mmCIF file with all atom_site columns, C-alpha atoms in Angstrom:
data_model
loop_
_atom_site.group_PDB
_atom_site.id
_atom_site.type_symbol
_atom_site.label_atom_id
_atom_site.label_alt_id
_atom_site.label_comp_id
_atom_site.label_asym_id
_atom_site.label_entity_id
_atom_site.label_seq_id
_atom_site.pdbx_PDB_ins_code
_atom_site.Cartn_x
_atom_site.Cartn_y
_atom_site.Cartn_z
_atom_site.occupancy
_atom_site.B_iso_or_equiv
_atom_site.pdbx_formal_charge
_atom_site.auth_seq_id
_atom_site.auth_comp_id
_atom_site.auth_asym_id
_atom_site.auth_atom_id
_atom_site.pdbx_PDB_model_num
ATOM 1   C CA . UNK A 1 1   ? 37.019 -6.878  14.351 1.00 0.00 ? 3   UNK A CA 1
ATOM 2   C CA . UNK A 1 2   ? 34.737 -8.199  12.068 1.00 0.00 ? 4   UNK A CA 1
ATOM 3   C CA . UNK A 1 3   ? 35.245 -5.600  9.121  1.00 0.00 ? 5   UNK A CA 1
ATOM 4   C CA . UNK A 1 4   ? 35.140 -2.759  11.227 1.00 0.00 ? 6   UNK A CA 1
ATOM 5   C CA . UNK A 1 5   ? 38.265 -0.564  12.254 1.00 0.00 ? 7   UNK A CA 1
ATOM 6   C CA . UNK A 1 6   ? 37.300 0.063   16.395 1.00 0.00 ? 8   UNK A CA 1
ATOM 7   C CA . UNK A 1 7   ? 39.285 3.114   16.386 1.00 0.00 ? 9   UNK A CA 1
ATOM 8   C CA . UNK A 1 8   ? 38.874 4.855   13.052 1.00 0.00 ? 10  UNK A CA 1
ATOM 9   C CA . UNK A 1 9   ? 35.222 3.454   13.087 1.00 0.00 ? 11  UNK A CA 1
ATOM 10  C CA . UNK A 1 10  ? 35.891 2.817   9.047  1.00 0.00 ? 12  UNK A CA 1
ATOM 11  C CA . UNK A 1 11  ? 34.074 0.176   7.749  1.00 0.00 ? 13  UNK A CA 1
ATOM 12  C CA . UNK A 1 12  ? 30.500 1.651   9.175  1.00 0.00 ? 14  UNK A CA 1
ATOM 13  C CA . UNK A 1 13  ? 28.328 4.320   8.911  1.00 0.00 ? 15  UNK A CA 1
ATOM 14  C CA . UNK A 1 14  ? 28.255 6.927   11.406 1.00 0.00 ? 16  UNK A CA 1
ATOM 15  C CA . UNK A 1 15  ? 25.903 6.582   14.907 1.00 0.00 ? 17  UNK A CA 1
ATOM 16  C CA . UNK A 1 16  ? 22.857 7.875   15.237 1.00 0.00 ? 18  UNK A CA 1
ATOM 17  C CA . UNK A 1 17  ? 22.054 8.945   18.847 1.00 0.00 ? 19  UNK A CA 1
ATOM 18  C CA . UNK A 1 18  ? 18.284 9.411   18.936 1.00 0.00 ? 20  UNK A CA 1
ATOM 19  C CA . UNK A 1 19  ? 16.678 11.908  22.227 1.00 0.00 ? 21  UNK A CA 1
ATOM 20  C CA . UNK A 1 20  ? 13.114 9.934   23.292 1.00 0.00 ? 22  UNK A CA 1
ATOM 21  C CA . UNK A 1 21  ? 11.507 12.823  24.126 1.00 0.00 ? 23  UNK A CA 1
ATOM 22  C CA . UNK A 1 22  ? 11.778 14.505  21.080 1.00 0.00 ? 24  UNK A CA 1
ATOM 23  C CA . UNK A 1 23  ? 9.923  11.630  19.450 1.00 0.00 ? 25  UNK A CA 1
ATOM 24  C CA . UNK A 1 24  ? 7.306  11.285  22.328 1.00 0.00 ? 26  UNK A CA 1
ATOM 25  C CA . UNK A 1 25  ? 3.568  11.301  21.516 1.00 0.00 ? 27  UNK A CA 1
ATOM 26  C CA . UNK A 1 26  ? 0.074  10.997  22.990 1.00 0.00 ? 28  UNK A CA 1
ATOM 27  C CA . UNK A 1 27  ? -2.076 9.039   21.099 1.00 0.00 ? 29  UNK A CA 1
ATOM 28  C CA . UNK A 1 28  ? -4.746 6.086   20.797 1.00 0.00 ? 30  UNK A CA 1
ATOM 29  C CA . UNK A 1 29  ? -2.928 2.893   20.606 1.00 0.00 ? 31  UNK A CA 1
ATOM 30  C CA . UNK A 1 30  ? -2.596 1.237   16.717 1.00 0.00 ? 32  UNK A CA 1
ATOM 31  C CA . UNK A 1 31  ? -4.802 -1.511  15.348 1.00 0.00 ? 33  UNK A CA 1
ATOM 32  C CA . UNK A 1 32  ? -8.053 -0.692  17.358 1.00 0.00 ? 34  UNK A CA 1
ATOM 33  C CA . UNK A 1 33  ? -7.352 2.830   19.078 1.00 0.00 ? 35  UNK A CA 1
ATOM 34  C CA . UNK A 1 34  ? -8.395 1.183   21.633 1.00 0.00 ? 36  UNK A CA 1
ATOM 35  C CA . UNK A 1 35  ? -7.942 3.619   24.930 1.00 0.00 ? 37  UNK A CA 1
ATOM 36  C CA . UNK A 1 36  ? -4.510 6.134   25.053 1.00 0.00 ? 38  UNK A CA 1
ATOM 37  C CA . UNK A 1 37  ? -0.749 5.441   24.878 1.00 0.00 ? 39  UNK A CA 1
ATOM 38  C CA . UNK A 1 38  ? 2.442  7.256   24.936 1.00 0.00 ? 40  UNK A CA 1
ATOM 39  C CA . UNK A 1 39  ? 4.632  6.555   21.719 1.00 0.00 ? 41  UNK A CA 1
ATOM 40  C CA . UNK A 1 40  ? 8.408  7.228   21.274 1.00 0.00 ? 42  UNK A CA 1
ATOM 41  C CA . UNK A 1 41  ? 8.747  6.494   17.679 1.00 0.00 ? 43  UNK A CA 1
ATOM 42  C CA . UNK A 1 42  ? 12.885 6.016   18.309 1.00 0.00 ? 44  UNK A CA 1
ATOM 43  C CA . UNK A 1 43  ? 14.413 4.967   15.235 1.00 0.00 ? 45  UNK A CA 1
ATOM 44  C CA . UNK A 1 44  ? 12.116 7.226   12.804 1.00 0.00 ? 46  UNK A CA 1
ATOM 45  C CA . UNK A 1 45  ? 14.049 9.593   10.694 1.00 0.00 ? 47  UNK A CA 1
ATOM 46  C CA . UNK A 1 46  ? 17.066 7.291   11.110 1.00 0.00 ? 48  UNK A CA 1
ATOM 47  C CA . UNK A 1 47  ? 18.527 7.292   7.664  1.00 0.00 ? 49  UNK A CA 1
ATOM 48  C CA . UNK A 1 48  ? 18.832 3.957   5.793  1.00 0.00 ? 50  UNK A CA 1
ATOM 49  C CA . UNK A 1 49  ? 17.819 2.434   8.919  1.00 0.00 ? 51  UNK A CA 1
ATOM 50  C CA . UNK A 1 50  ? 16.912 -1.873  8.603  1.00 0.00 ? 52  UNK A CA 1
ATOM 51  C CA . UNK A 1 51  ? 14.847 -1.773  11.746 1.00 0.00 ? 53  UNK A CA 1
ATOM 52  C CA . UNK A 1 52  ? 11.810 -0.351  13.898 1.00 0.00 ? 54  UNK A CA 1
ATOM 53  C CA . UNK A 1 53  ? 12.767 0.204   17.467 1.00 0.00 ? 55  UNK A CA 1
ATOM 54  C CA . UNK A 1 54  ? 9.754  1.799   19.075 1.00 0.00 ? 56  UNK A CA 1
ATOM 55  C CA . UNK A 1 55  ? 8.892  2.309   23.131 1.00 0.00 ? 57  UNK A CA 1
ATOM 56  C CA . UNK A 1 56  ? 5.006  2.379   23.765 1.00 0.00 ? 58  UNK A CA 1
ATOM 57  C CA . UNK A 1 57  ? 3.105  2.983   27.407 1.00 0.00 ? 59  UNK A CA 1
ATOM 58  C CA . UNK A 1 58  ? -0.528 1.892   27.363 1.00 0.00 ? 60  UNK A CA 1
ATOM 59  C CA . UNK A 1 59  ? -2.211 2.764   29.867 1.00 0.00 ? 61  UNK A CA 1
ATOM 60  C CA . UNK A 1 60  ? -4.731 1.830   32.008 1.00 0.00 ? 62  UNK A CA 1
ATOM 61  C CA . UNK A 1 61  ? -7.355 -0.426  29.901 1.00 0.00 ? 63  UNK A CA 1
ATOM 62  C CA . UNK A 1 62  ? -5.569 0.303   26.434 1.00 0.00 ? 64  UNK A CA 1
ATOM 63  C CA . UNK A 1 63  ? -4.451 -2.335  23.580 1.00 0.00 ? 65  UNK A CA 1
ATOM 64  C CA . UNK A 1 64  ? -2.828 -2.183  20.555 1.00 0.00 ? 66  UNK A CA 1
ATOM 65  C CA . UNK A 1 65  ? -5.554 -4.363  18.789 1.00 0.00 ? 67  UNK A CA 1
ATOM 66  C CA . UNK A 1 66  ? -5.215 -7.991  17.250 1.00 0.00 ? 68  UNK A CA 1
ATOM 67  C CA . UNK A 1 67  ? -3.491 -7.834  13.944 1.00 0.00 ? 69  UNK A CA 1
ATOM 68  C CA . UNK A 1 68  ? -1.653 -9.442  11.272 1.00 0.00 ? 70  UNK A CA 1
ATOM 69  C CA . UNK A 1 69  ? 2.233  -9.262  10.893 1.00 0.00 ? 71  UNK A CA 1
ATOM 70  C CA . UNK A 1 70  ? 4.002  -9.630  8.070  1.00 0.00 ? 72  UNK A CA 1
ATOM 71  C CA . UNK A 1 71  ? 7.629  -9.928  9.988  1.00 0.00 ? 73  UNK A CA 1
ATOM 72  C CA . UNK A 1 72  ? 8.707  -11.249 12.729 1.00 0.00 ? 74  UNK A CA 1
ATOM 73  C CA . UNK A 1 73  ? 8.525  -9.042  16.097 1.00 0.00 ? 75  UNK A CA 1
ATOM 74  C CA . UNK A 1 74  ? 9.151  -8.465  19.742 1.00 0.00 ? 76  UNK A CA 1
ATOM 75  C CA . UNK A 1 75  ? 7.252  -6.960  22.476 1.00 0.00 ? 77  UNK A CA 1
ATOM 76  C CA . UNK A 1 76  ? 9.875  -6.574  25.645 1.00 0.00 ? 78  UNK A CA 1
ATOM 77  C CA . UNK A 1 77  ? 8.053  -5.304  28.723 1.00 0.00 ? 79  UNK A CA 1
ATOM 78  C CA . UNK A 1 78  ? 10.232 -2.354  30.596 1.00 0.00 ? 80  UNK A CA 1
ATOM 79  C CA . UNK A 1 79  ? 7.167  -1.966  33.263 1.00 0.00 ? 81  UNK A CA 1
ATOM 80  C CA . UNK A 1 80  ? 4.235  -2.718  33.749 1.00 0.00 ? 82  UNK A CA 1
ATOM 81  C CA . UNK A 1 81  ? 2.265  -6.003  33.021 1.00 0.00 ? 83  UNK A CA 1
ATOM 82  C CA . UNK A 1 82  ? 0.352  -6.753  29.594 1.00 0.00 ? 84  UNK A CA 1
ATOM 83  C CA . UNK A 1 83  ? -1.668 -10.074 28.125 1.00 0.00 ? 85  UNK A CA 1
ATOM 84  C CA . UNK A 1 84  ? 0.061  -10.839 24.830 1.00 0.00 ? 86  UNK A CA 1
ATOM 85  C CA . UNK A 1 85  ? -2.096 -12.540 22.017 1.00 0.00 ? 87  UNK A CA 1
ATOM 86  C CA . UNK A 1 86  ? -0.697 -14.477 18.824 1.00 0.00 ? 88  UNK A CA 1
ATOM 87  C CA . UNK A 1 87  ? -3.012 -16.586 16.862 1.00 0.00 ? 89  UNK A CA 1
ATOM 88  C CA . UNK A 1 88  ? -5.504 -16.797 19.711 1.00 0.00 ? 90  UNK A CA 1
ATOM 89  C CA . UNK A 1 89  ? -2.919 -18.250 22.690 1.00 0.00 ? 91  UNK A CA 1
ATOM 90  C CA . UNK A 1 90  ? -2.481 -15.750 25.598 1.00 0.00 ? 92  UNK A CA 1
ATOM 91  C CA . UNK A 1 91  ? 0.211  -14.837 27.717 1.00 0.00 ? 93  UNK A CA 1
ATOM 92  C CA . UNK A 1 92  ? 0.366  -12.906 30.747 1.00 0.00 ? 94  UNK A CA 1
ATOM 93  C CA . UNK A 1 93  ? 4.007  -10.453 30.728 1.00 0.00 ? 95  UNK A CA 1
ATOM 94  C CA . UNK A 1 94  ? 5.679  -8.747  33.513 1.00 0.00 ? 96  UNK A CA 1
ATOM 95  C CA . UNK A 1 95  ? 8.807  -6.865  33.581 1.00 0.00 ? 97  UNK A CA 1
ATOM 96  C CA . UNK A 1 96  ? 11.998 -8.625  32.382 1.00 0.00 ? 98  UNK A CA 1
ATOM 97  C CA . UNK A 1 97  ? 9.943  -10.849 30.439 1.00 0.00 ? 99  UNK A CA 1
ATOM 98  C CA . UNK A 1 98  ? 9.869  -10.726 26.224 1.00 0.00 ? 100 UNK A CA 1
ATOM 99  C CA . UNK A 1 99  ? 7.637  -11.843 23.651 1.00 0.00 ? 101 UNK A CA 1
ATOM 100 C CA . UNK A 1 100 ? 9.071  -13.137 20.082 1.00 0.00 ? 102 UNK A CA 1
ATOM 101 C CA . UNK A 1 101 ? 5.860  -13.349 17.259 1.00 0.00 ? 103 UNK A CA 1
ATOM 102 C CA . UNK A 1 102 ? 6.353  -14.984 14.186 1.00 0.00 ? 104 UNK A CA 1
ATOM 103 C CA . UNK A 1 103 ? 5.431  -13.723 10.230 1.00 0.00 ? 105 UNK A CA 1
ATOM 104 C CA . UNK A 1 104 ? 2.125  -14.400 9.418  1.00 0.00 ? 106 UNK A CA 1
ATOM 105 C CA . UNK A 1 105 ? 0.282  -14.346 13.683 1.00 0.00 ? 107 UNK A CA 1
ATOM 106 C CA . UNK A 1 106 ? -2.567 -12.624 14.527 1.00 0.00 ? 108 UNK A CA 1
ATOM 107 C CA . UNK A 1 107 ? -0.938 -10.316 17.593 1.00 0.00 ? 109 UNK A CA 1
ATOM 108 C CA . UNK A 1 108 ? -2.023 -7.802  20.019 1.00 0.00 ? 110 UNK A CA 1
ATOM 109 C CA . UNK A 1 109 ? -1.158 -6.752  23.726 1.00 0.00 ? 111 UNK A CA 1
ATOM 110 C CA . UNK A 1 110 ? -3.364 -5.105  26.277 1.00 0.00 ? 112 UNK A CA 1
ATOM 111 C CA . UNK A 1 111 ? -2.430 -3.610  29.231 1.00 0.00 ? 113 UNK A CA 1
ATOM 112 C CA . UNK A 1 112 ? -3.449 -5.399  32.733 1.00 0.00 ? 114 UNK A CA 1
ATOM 113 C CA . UNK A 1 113 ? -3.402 -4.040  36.457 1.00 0.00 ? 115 UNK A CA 1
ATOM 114 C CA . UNK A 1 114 ? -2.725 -0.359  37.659 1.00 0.00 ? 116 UNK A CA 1
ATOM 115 C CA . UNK A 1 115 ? 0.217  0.959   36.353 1.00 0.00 ? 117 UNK A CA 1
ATOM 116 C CA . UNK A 1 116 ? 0.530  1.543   32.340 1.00 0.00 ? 118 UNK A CA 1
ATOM 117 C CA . UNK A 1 117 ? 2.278  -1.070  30.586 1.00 0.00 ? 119 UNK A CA 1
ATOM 118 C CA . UNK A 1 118 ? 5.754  0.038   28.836 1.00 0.00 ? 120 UNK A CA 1
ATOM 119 C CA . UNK A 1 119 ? 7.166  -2.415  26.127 1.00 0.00 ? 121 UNK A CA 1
ATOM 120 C CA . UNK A 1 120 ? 9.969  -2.289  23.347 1.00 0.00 ? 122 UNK A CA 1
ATOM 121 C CA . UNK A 1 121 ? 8.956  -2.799  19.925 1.00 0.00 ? 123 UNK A CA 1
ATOM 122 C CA . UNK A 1 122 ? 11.072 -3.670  17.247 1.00 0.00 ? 124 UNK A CA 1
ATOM 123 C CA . UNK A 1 123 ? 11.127 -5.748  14.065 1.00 0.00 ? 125 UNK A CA 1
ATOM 124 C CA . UNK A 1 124 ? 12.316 -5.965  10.759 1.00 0.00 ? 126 UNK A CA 1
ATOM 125 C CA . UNK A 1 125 ? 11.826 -3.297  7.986  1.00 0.00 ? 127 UNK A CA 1
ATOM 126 C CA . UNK A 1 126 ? 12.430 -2.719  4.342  1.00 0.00 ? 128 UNK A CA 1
ATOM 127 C CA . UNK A 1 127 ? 16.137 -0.402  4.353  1.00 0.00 ? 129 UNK A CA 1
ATOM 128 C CA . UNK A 1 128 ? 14.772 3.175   3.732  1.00 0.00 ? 130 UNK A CA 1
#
């Protein structure tokens, strides 16, 4: 199994299970503040963790802002629809649909129509 006992779980670290709400906040969207979101920040606090997993709702007329990435990233729409940017080529998103944006893009996503826009955020980060 790969390295990893399945029923002793030896070979791995122990879970982390992670509550959303208790990492939910109201705030102005990143890169911009441009109108108000809802942020779970999931995988904060996780110890040694290799990854950001984050779950944002923008709501009506809010964006996180254009901005440069230094890792590659995706934006995976739950509900909702959003126009994606990455170095200036737009893309409309709807649920079921996902976004993958490369190192080194210019990226932002703003939320489009009546309901707020809920997306799944996660990339690559330095092991903590």
């Amino acid at each position: 199994m790969g390295g990893i006992d399945w029923a002793s779980g030896r070979g791995a670290r122990p879970m982390v299970v992670v509550d959303e709400e208790a990492k939910r906040v109201d705030e102005p969207p990143p890169h911009g503040k441009i109108g108000m979101s809802t942020a779970w920040r999931i995988t904060d606090g996780v110890p040694g963790r290799a990854m950001e997993y984050r779950k944002r709702a923008l709501h009506k007329g809010a964006a996180i802002g254009v901005h440069p990435i230094d890792h590659d990233e995706v934006y995976a729409v739950v509900s909702g629809e959003g126009e994606v940017v990455s170095d200036g080529v737009t893309a409309r998103l709807k649920p079921g649909m996902t976004a993958y944006l490369y190192t080194g893009a210019q990226v932002g996503i703003r939320q489009i129509g009546e309901d707020p826009l809920v997306l799944v955020i996660s990339y690559p980060i330095t092991v903590k």
